[in-house]
Short mmCIF file of N, CA, C and O in Angstrom, two decimals:
data_model
loop_
_atom_site.label_atom_id
_atom_site.label_comp_id
_atom_site.label_asym_id
_atom_site.label_seq_id
_atom_site.Cartn_x
_atom_site.Cartn_y
_atom_site.Cartn_z
N ASP D 95 7.11 -33.00 -42.43
CA ASP D 95 7.48 -32.38 -41.15
C ASP D 95 8.24 -31.08 -41.44
O ASP D 95 9.19 -31.05 -42.16
N MET D 96 7.80 -29.98 -40.81
CA MET D 96 8.40 -28.68 -41.07
C MET D 96 9.82 -28.58 -40.55
O MET D 96 10.58 -27.79 -40.93
N LEU D 97 10.23 -29.46 -39.58
CA LEU D 97 11.56 -29.33 -38.97
C LEU D 97 12.56 -30.26 -39.69
O LEU D 97 13.70 -30.32 -39.27
N ASP D 98 12.13 -30.93 -40.75
CA ASP D 98 13.03 -31.89 -41.47
C ASP D 98 14.00 -31.09 -42.32
O ASP D 98 13.56 -30.43 -43.29
N PRO D 99 15.31 -31.15 -42.04
CA PRO D 99 16.29 -30.38 -42.83
C PRO D 99 16.46 -30.95 -44.27
O PRO D 99 17.02 -30.27 -45.13
N GLU D 100 15.91 -32.16 -44.53
CA GLU D 100 16.07 -32.72 -45.86
C GLU D 100 14.86 -32.46 -46.75
O GLU D 100 14.92 -32.77 -47.93
N ARG D 101 13.80 -31.88 -46.19
CA ARG D 101 12.61 -31.63 -47.05
C ARG D 101 12.95 -30.59 -48.14
O ARG D 101 13.83 -29.77 -47.96
N LEU D 102 12.25 -30.67 -49.24
CA LEU D 102 12.46 -29.80 -50.38
C LEU D 102 11.56 -28.55 -50.30
O LEU D 102 10.36 -28.71 -49.98
N ILE D 103 12.14 -27.40 -50.53
CA ILE D 103 11.40 -26.13 -50.51
C ILE D 103 11.54 -25.53 -51.88
O ILE D 103 12.60 -25.50 -52.46
N GLN D 104 10.42 -24.95 -52.38
CA GLN D 104 10.44 -24.28 -53.64
C GLN D 104 10.99 -22.85 -53.48
O GLN D 104 10.62 -22.14 -52.56
N CYS D 105 11.94 -22.50 -54.31
CA CYS D 105 12.51 -21.15 -54.30
C CYS D 105 11.48 -20.12 -54.69
O CYS D 105 10.75 -20.29 -55.67
N PRO D 106 11.36 -19.01 -53.94
CA PRO D 106 10.38 -17.97 -54.33
C PRO D 106 10.85 -17.15 -55.52
O PRO D 106 10.00 -16.45 -56.10
N LEU D 107 12.08 -17.20 -55.92
CA LEU D 107 12.55 -16.44 -57.05
C LEU D 107 12.41 -17.19 -58.37
O LEU D 107 11.97 -16.63 -59.35
N VAL D 108 12.87 -18.43 -58.41
CA VAL D 108 12.83 -19.26 -59.57
C VAL D 108 12.03 -20.53 -59.26
O VAL D 108 12.54 -21.39 -58.47
N LYS D 109 10.82 -20.61 -59.73
CA LYS D 109 9.87 -21.61 -59.32
C LYS D 109 10.35 -23.10 -59.55
O LYS D 109 9.93 -23.95 -58.87
N HIS D 110 11.23 -23.31 -60.55
CA HIS D 110 11.65 -24.69 -60.76
C HIS D 110 12.88 -25.07 -59.89
O HIS D 110 13.31 -26.18 -59.91
N HIS D 111 13.37 -24.17 -59.03
CA HIS D 111 14.43 -24.48 -58.05
C HIS D 111 13.74 -25.14 -56.85
O HIS D 111 12.89 -24.60 -56.27
N ARG D 112 14.22 -26.34 -56.50
CA ARG D 112 13.76 -27.05 -55.33
C ARG D 112 15.01 -27.30 -54.45
O ARG D 112 15.95 -27.93 -54.93
N ILE D 113 15.03 -26.80 -53.24
CA ILE D 113 16.23 -26.80 -52.38
C ILE D 113 15.91 -27.47 -51.06
O ILE D 113 14.83 -27.34 -50.51
N ARG D 114 16.91 -28.21 -50.53
CA ARG D 114 16.74 -28.81 -49.23
C ARG D 114 16.67 -27.67 -48.18
O ARG D 114 17.34 -26.64 -48.31
N ALA D 115 15.87 -27.90 -47.19
CA ALA D 115 15.58 -26.89 -46.11
C ALA D 115 16.88 -26.38 -45.50
O ALA D 115 17.06 -25.20 -45.22
N ARG D 116 17.82 -27.29 -45.24
CA ARG D 116 19.04 -26.93 -44.57
C ARG D 116 19.92 -25.98 -45.44
O ARG D 116 20.74 -25.24 -44.97
N ARG D 117 19.73 -25.99 -46.76
CA ARG D 117 20.54 -25.17 -47.69
C ARG D 117 19.76 -23.95 -48.12
O ARG D 117 20.28 -23.10 -48.85
N PHE D 118 18.50 -23.82 -47.78
CA PHE D 118 17.62 -22.75 -48.29
C PHE D 118 18.10 -21.35 -48.06
O PHE D 118 18.15 -20.53 -48.99
N PRO D 119 18.58 -21.00 -46.87
CA PRO D 119 19.09 -19.61 -46.63
C PRO D 119 20.25 -19.28 -47.55
O PRO D 119 20.32 -18.15 -48.07
N TYR D 120 21.15 -20.22 -47.76
CA TYR D 120 22.31 -19.98 -48.67
C TYR D 120 21.84 -19.86 -50.12
O TYR D 120 22.34 -18.99 -50.83
N HIS D 121 20.86 -20.66 -50.48
CA HIS D 121 20.36 -20.59 -51.82
C HIS D 121 19.71 -19.22 -52.08
O HIS D 121 19.90 -18.61 -53.16
N LEU D 122 18.97 -18.73 -51.11
CA LEU D 122 18.30 -17.43 -51.29
C LEU D 122 19.30 -16.31 -51.58
O LEU D 122 19.05 -15.48 -52.50
N VAL D 123 20.40 -16.31 -50.89
CA VAL D 123 21.42 -15.28 -51.09
C VAL D 123 21.96 -15.36 -52.47
O VAL D 123 22.02 -14.35 -53.21
N LYS D 124 22.35 -16.54 -52.93
CA LYS D 124 22.92 -16.72 -54.26
C LYS D 124 21.86 -16.44 -55.37
O LYS D 124 22.19 -15.82 -56.35
N CYS D 125 20.66 -16.90 -55.12
CA CYS D 125 19.62 -16.74 -56.14
C CYS D 125 19.24 -15.28 -56.33
O CYS D 125 18.96 -14.81 -57.41
N LYS D 126 19.22 -14.50 -55.20
CA LYS D 126 18.98 -13.05 -55.29
C LYS D 126 20.04 -12.37 -56.13
O LYS D 126 19.76 -11.47 -56.92
N GLU D 127 21.32 -12.80 -55.90
CA GLU D 127 22.41 -12.21 -56.69
C GLU D 127 22.31 -12.54 -58.12
O GLU D 127 22.62 -11.74 -59.01
N SER D 128 21.90 -13.77 -58.44
CA SER D 128 21.80 -14.23 -59.82
C SER D 128 20.55 -13.71 -60.56
O SER D 128 20.53 -13.67 -61.78
N ASN D 129 19.58 -13.31 -59.81
CA ASN D 129 18.28 -12.83 -60.37
C ASN D 129 17.86 -11.49 -59.79
O ASN D 129 16.82 -11.40 -59.15
N PRO D 130 18.68 -10.46 -59.98
CA PRO D 130 18.34 -9.20 -59.30
C PRO D 130 17.04 -8.55 -59.76
O PRO D 130 16.39 -7.86 -58.94
N GLU D 131 16.62 -8.76 -60.98
CA GLU D 131 15.38 -8.16 -61.45
C GLU D 131 14.18 -8.78 -60.77
O GLU D 131 13.23 -8.09 -60.40
N ILE D 132 14.24 -10.09 -60.55
CA ILE D 132 13.15 -10.78 -59.84
C ILE D 132 13.18 -10.41 -58.37
O ILE D 132 12.17 -10.15 -57.74
N ALA D 133 14.38 -10.34 -57.77
CA ALA D 133 14.55 -10.01 -56.38
C ALA D 133 13.99 -8.62 -56.03
O ALA D 133 13.46 -8.44 -54.94
N LYS D 134 14.08 -7.66 -56.96
CA LYS D 134 13.63 -6.30 -56.75
C LYS D 134 12.11 -6.29 -56.57
O LYS D 134 11.59 -5.41 -55.91
N LYS D 135 11.39 -7.26 -57.14
CA LYS D 135 9.96 -7.31 -57.08
C LYS D 135 9.45 -7.98 -55.81
O LYS D 135 8.29 -7.99 -55.55
N LEU D 136 10.35 -8.57 -55.05
CA LEU D 136 9.97 -9.28 -53.85
C LEU D 136 10.35 -8.52 -52.60
O LEU D 136 11.35 -7.78 -52.57
N ALA D 137 9.59 -8.71 -51.55
CA ALA D 137 9.86 -8.07 -50.27
C ALA D 137 10.16 -9.17 -49.26
O ALA D 137 9.60 -10.28 -49.36
N THR D 138 10.95 -8.84 -48.20
CA THR D 138 11.33 -9.85 -47.23
C THR D 138 10.43 -9.62 -46.03
O THR D 138 10.25 -8.50 -45.51
N CYS D 139 9.90 -10.71 -45.50
CA CYS D 139 9.04 -10.70 -44.30
C CYS D 139 9.88 -10.21 -43.09
O CYS D 139 10.99 -10.66 -42.93
N PRO D 140 9.34 -9.32 -42.26
CA PRO D 140 10.11 -8.86 -41.10
C PRO D 140 10.20 -9.89 -39.97
O PRO D 140 11.01 -9.75 -39.06
N PHE D 141 9.43 -10.96 -40.08
CA PHE D 141 9.45 -12.01 -39.06
C PHE D 141 10.29 -13.22 -39.40
O PHE D 141 10.68 -13.98 -38.56
N ASN D 142 10.54 -13.40 -40.74
CA ASN D 142 11.31 -14.55 -41.19
C ASN D 142 11.94 -14.19 -42.54
O ASN D 142 11.25 -14.08 -43.54
N ALA D 143 13.24 -14.05 -42.56
CA ALA D 143 13.91 -13.60 -43.78
C ALA D 143 13.83 -14.62 -44.94
O ALA D 143 14.18 -14.35 -46.05
N ARG D 144 13.41 -15.83 -44.59
CA ARG D 144 13.19 -16.85 -45.63
C ARG D 144 11.92 -16.65 -46.43
O ARG D 144 11.72 -17.29 -47.43
N HIS D 145 11.05 -15.79 -45.90
CA HIS D 145 9.80 -15.52 -46.59
C HIS D 145 10.00 -14.33 -47.53
O HIS D 145 10.15 -13.20 -47.10
N LEU D 146 9.96 -14.61 -48.83
CA LEU D 146 10.03 -13.55 -49.85
C LEU D 146 8.67 -13.60 -50.58
O LEU D 146 8.27 -14.64 -51.07
N VAL D 147 8.03 -12.44 -50.55
CA VAL D 147 6.66 -12.35 -51.18
C VAL D 147 6.64 -11.12 -52.10
O VAL D 147 7.44 -10.21 -51.96
N PRO D 148 5.73 -11.17 -53.13
CA PRO D 148 5.62 -9.97 -53.95
C PRO D 148 5.38 -8.71 -53.09
O PRO D 148 4.64 -8.83 -52.09
N GLN D 149 5.96 -7.63 -53.43
CA GLN D 149 5.89 -6.43 -52.61
C GLN D 149 4.41 -6.01 -52.34
O GLN D 149 4.08 -5.59 -51.26
N ALA D 150 3.56 -6.22 -53.30
CA ALA D 150 2.15 -5.81 -53.16
C ALA D 150 1.45 -6.71 -52.10
O ALA D 150 0.42 -6.30 -51.54
N ASP D 151 1.98 -7.90 -51.91
CA ASP D 151 1.37 -8.81 -50.93
C ASP D 151 1.97 -8.83 -49.54
O ASP D 151 1.55 -9.60 -48.70
N LEU D 152 2.96 -7.97 -49.30
CA LEU D 152 3.69 -7.99 -48.02
C LEU D 152 2.78 -7.73 -46.86
O LEU D 152 2.81 -8.45 -45.83
N SER D 153 1.92 -6.69 -46.90
CA SER D 153 1.07 -6.41 -45.74
C SER D 153 0.13 -7.56 -45.44
O SER D 153 -0.08 -7.89 -44.28
N ASN D 154 -0.40 -8.18 -46.48
CA ASN D 154 -1.26 -9.39 -46.24
C ASN D 154 -0.46 -10.51 -45.62
O ASN D 154 -0.97 -11.20 -44.71
N HIS D 155 0.78 -10.72 -46.12
CA HIS D 155 1.62 -11.78 -45.56
C HIS D 155 1.91 -11.51 -44.10
O HIS D 155 1.87 -12.42 -43.27
N ILE D 156 2.21 -10.23 -43.75
CA ILE D 156 2.54 -9.90 -42.34
C ILE D 156 1.36 -10.21 -41.45
O ILE D 156 1.53 -10.72 -40.34
N MET D 157 0.17 -9.98 -41.91
CA MET D 157 -1.00 -10.24 -41.08
C MET D 157 -1.18 -11.75 -40.81
O MET D 157 -1.64 -12.13 -39.74
N LYS D 158 -0.75 -12.59 -41.76
CA LYS D 158 -1.01 -14.03 -41.67
C LYS D 158 0.24 -14.85 -41.31
O LYS D 158 0.15 -16.05 -41.09
N CYS D 159 1.40 -14.20 -41.24
CA CYS D 159 2.65 -14.97 -41.08
C CYS D 159 2.69 -15.76 -39.77
O CYS D 159 2.42 -15.18 -38.66
N ASN D 160 2.95 -17.04 -39.84
CA ASN D 160 3.00 -17.90 -38.67
C ASN D 160 4.13 -17.50 -37.70
O ASN D 160 3.97 -17.68 -36.50
N ASP D 161 5.17 -16.93 -38.23
CA ASP D 161 6.37 -16.56 -37.39
C ASP D 161 6.07 -15.31 -36.58
O ASP D 161 6.74 -15.02 -35.60
N LYS D 162 5.05 -14.56 -36.96
CA LYS D 162 4.68 -13.36 -36.22
C LYS D 162 4.31 -13.68 -34.79
O LYS D 162 4.66 -12.94 -33.85
N ALA D 163 3.66 -14.84 -34.58
CA ALA D 163 3.23 -15.20 -33.22
C ALA D 163 4.42 -15.43 -32.33
O ALA D 163 4.38 -15.05 -31.13
N PHE D 164 5.52 -15.99 -32.83
CA PHE D 164 6.69 -16.22 -32.02
C PHE D 164 7.33 -14.87 -31.55
O PHE D 164 7.70 -14.74 -30.42
N VAL D 165 7.37 -13.90 -32.46
CA VAL D 165 7.94 -12.63 -32.08
C VAL D 165 7.04 -11.90 -31.10
O VAL D 165 7.51 -11.36 -30.08
N GLU D 166 5.75 -11.94 -31.37
CA GLU D 166 4.81 -11.23 -30.46
C GLU D 166 4.81 -11.92 -29.05
O GLU D 166 4.81 -11.22 -28.08
N GLN D 167 4.93 -13.24 -28.98
CA GLN D 167 4.99 -13.96 -27.72
C GLN D 167 6.22 -13.52 -26.95
O GLN D 167 6.17 -13.34 -25.76
N ASP D 168 7.34 -13.43 -27.65
CA ASP D 168 8.59 -13.02 -27.01
C ASP D 168 8.46 -11.59 -26.43
O ASP D 168 8.89 -11.31 -25.34
N VAL D 169 7.89 -10.70 -27.22
CA VAL D 169 7.73 -9.32 -26.77
C VAL D 169 6.83 -9.23 -25.58
O VAL D 169 7.16 -8.56 -24.60
N VAL D 170 5.72 -9.97 -25.59
CA VAL D 170 4.80 -9.97 -24.44
C VAL D 170 5.47 -10.54 -23.23
O VAL D 170 5.35 -9.96 -22.12
N SER D 171 6.15 -11.67 -23.38
CA SER D 171 6.80 -12.27 -22.17
C SER D 171 7.88 -11.38 -21.59
O SER D 171 8.04 -11.29 -20.40
N ARG D 172 8.62 -10.69 -22.48
CA ARG D 172 9.64 -9.77 -21.96
C ARG D 172 9.04 -8.51 -21.30
O ARG D 172 9.61 -7.96 -20.40
N SER D 173 7.90 -8.06 -21.79
CA SER D 173 7.28 -6.89 -21.24
C SER D 173 6.75 -7.15 -19.83
O SER D 173 6.57 -6.23 -19.03
N CYS D 174 6.52 -8.42 -19.50
CA CYS D 174 6.00 -8.79 -18.16
C CYS D 174 7.15 -8.89 -17.15
O CYS D 174 6.92 -8.94 -15.96
N GLU D 175 8.37 -8.94 -17.63
CA GLU D 175 9.56 -9.05 -16.72
C GLU D 175 9.92 -7.68 -16.25
O GLU D 175 9.81 -6.69 -16.95
N SER D 176 10.51 -7.68 -15.04
CA SER D 176 11.08 -6.39 -14.56
C SER D 176 12.38 -6.16 -15.30
O SER D 176 12.98 -7.07 -15.83
N PRO D 177 12.88 -4.92 -15.33
CA PRO D 177 14.12 -4.62 -15.99
C PRO D 177 15.29 -5.47 -15.46
O PRO D 177 16.15 -5.90 -16.19
N GLN D 178 15.28 -5.73 -14.13
CA GLN D 178 16.37 -6.53 -13.57
C GLN D 178 16.29 -7.99 -14.11
O GLN D 178 17.32 -8.58 -14.40
N GLU D 179 15.06 -8.50 -14.25
CA GLU D 179 14.93 -9.88 -14.78
C GLU D 179 15.44 -9.92 -16.24
O GLU D 179 16.02 -10.89 -16.66
N GLN D 180 15.11 -8.85 -16.99
CA GLN D 180 15.54 -8.84 -18.38
C GLN D 180 17.07 -8.80 -18.45
O GLN D 180 17.63 -9.48 -19.33
N LEU D 181 17.72 -8.13 -17.52
CA LEU D 181 19.16 -8.11 -17.52
C LEU D 181 19.71 -9.53 -17.14
O LEU D 181 20.66 -10.01 -17.70
N ASN D 182 19.06 -10.13 -16.19
CA ASN D 182 19.49 -11.45 -15.70
C ASN D 182 19.29 -12.50 -16.78
O ASN D 182 20.03 -13.52 -16.80
N ASN D 183 18.35 -12.32 -17.69
CA ASN D 183 18.07 -13.32 -18.72
C ASN D 183 19.05 -13.20 -19.91
O ASN D 183 19.02 -14.00 -20.82
N GLY D 184 19.93 -12.23 -19.83
CA GLY D 184 20.90 -12.01 -20.92
C GLY D 184 22.03 -13.01 -20.72
O GLY D 184 21.88 -14.07 -20.08
N SER D 185 23.13 -12.74 -21.30
CA SER D 185 24.28 -13.62 -21.22
C SER D 185 24.78 -13.75 -19.77
O SER D 185 24.86 -12.79 -19.04
N THR D 186 25.18 -15.00 -19.48
CA THR D 186 25.71 -15.25 -18.13
C THR D 186 27.27 -15.36 -18.21
O THR D 186 27.87 -15.69 -17.18
N TRP D 187 27.81 -15.10 -19.34
CA TRP D 187 29.26 -15.23 -19.52
C TRP D 187 29.99 -14.24 -18.67
O TRP D 187 29.59 -13.03 -18.61
N GLN D 188 31.04 -14.64 -18.04
CA GLN D 188 31.89 -13.72 -17.26
C GLN D 188 33.33 -14.01 -17.65
O GLN D 188 33.69 -15.16 -17.90
N ALA D 189 34.14 -12.99 -17.68
CA ALA D 189 35.53 -13.16 -17.98
C ALA D 189 36.19 -14.04 -16.89
O ALA D 189 35.89 -13.88 -15.74
N PRO D 190 37.07 -14.96 -17.30
CA PRO D 190 37.75 -15.78 -16.30
C PRO D 190 38.69 -14.88 -15.49
O PRO D 190 39.17 -13.85 -15.93
N PRO D 191 38.98 -15.31 -14.22
CA PRO D 191 39.87 -14.51 -13.40
C PRO D 191 41.25 -14.49 -14.03
O PRO D 191 41.73 -15.43 -14.61
N CYS D 192 41.88 -13.33 -13.90
CA CYS D 192 43.19 -13.15 -14.55
C CYS D 192 44.22 -13.01 -13.46
O CYS D 192 44.11 -12.15 -12.51
N ALA D 193 45.27 -13.83 -13.50
CA ALA D 193 46.31 -13.81 -12.47
C ALA D 193 47.46 -12.84 -12.83
O ALA D 193 48.34 -12.60 -12.07
N GLU D 194 47.40 -12.29 -14.05
CA GLU D 194 48.47 -11.35 -14.48
C GLU D 194 48.34 -10.05 -13.75
O GLU D 194 47.28 -9.50 -13.56
N ASP D 195 49.47 -9.51 -13.36
CA ASP D 195 49.55 -8.19 -12.77
C ASP D 195 50.44 -7.30 -13.59
O ASP D 195 51.66 -7.48 -13.55
N TRP D 196 49.86 -6.41 -14.39
CA TRP D 196 50.64 -5.65 -15.33
C TRP D 196 51.45 -4.58 -14.61
O TRP D 196 52.33 -3.95 -15.19
N GLU D 197 51.16 -4.32 -13.38
CA GLU D 197 51.85 -3.27 -12.64
C GLU D 197 53.22 -3.79 -12.12
O GLU D 197 54.12 -3.00 -11.83
N THR D 198 53.36 -5.06 -11.99
CA THR D 198 54.61 -5.66 -11.44
C THR D 198 55.62 -6.00 -12.51
O THR D 198 55.43 -6.30 -13.61
#
């Protein structure tokens, strides 16, 4: 199951590293720092920062990336909304009323 946080994922930098999915983003940061020469040869997918591919394969990966559909779907759905709807879909947080009167 792709949503299982306990599943093991192979590190794209060091092939014998197998990391639990929930720890994978943290591992990538540390592994890039520990292996800068390998990291230089890899490119990060613009749709999912967990996807590291050889630089020469990036354009091919972008064409096939499963996460691309999520981004495109979001862009299309937002383009169909009016500007007012887009504003309304943002944060609904409002500051609580303040009883303080700094003038008094």
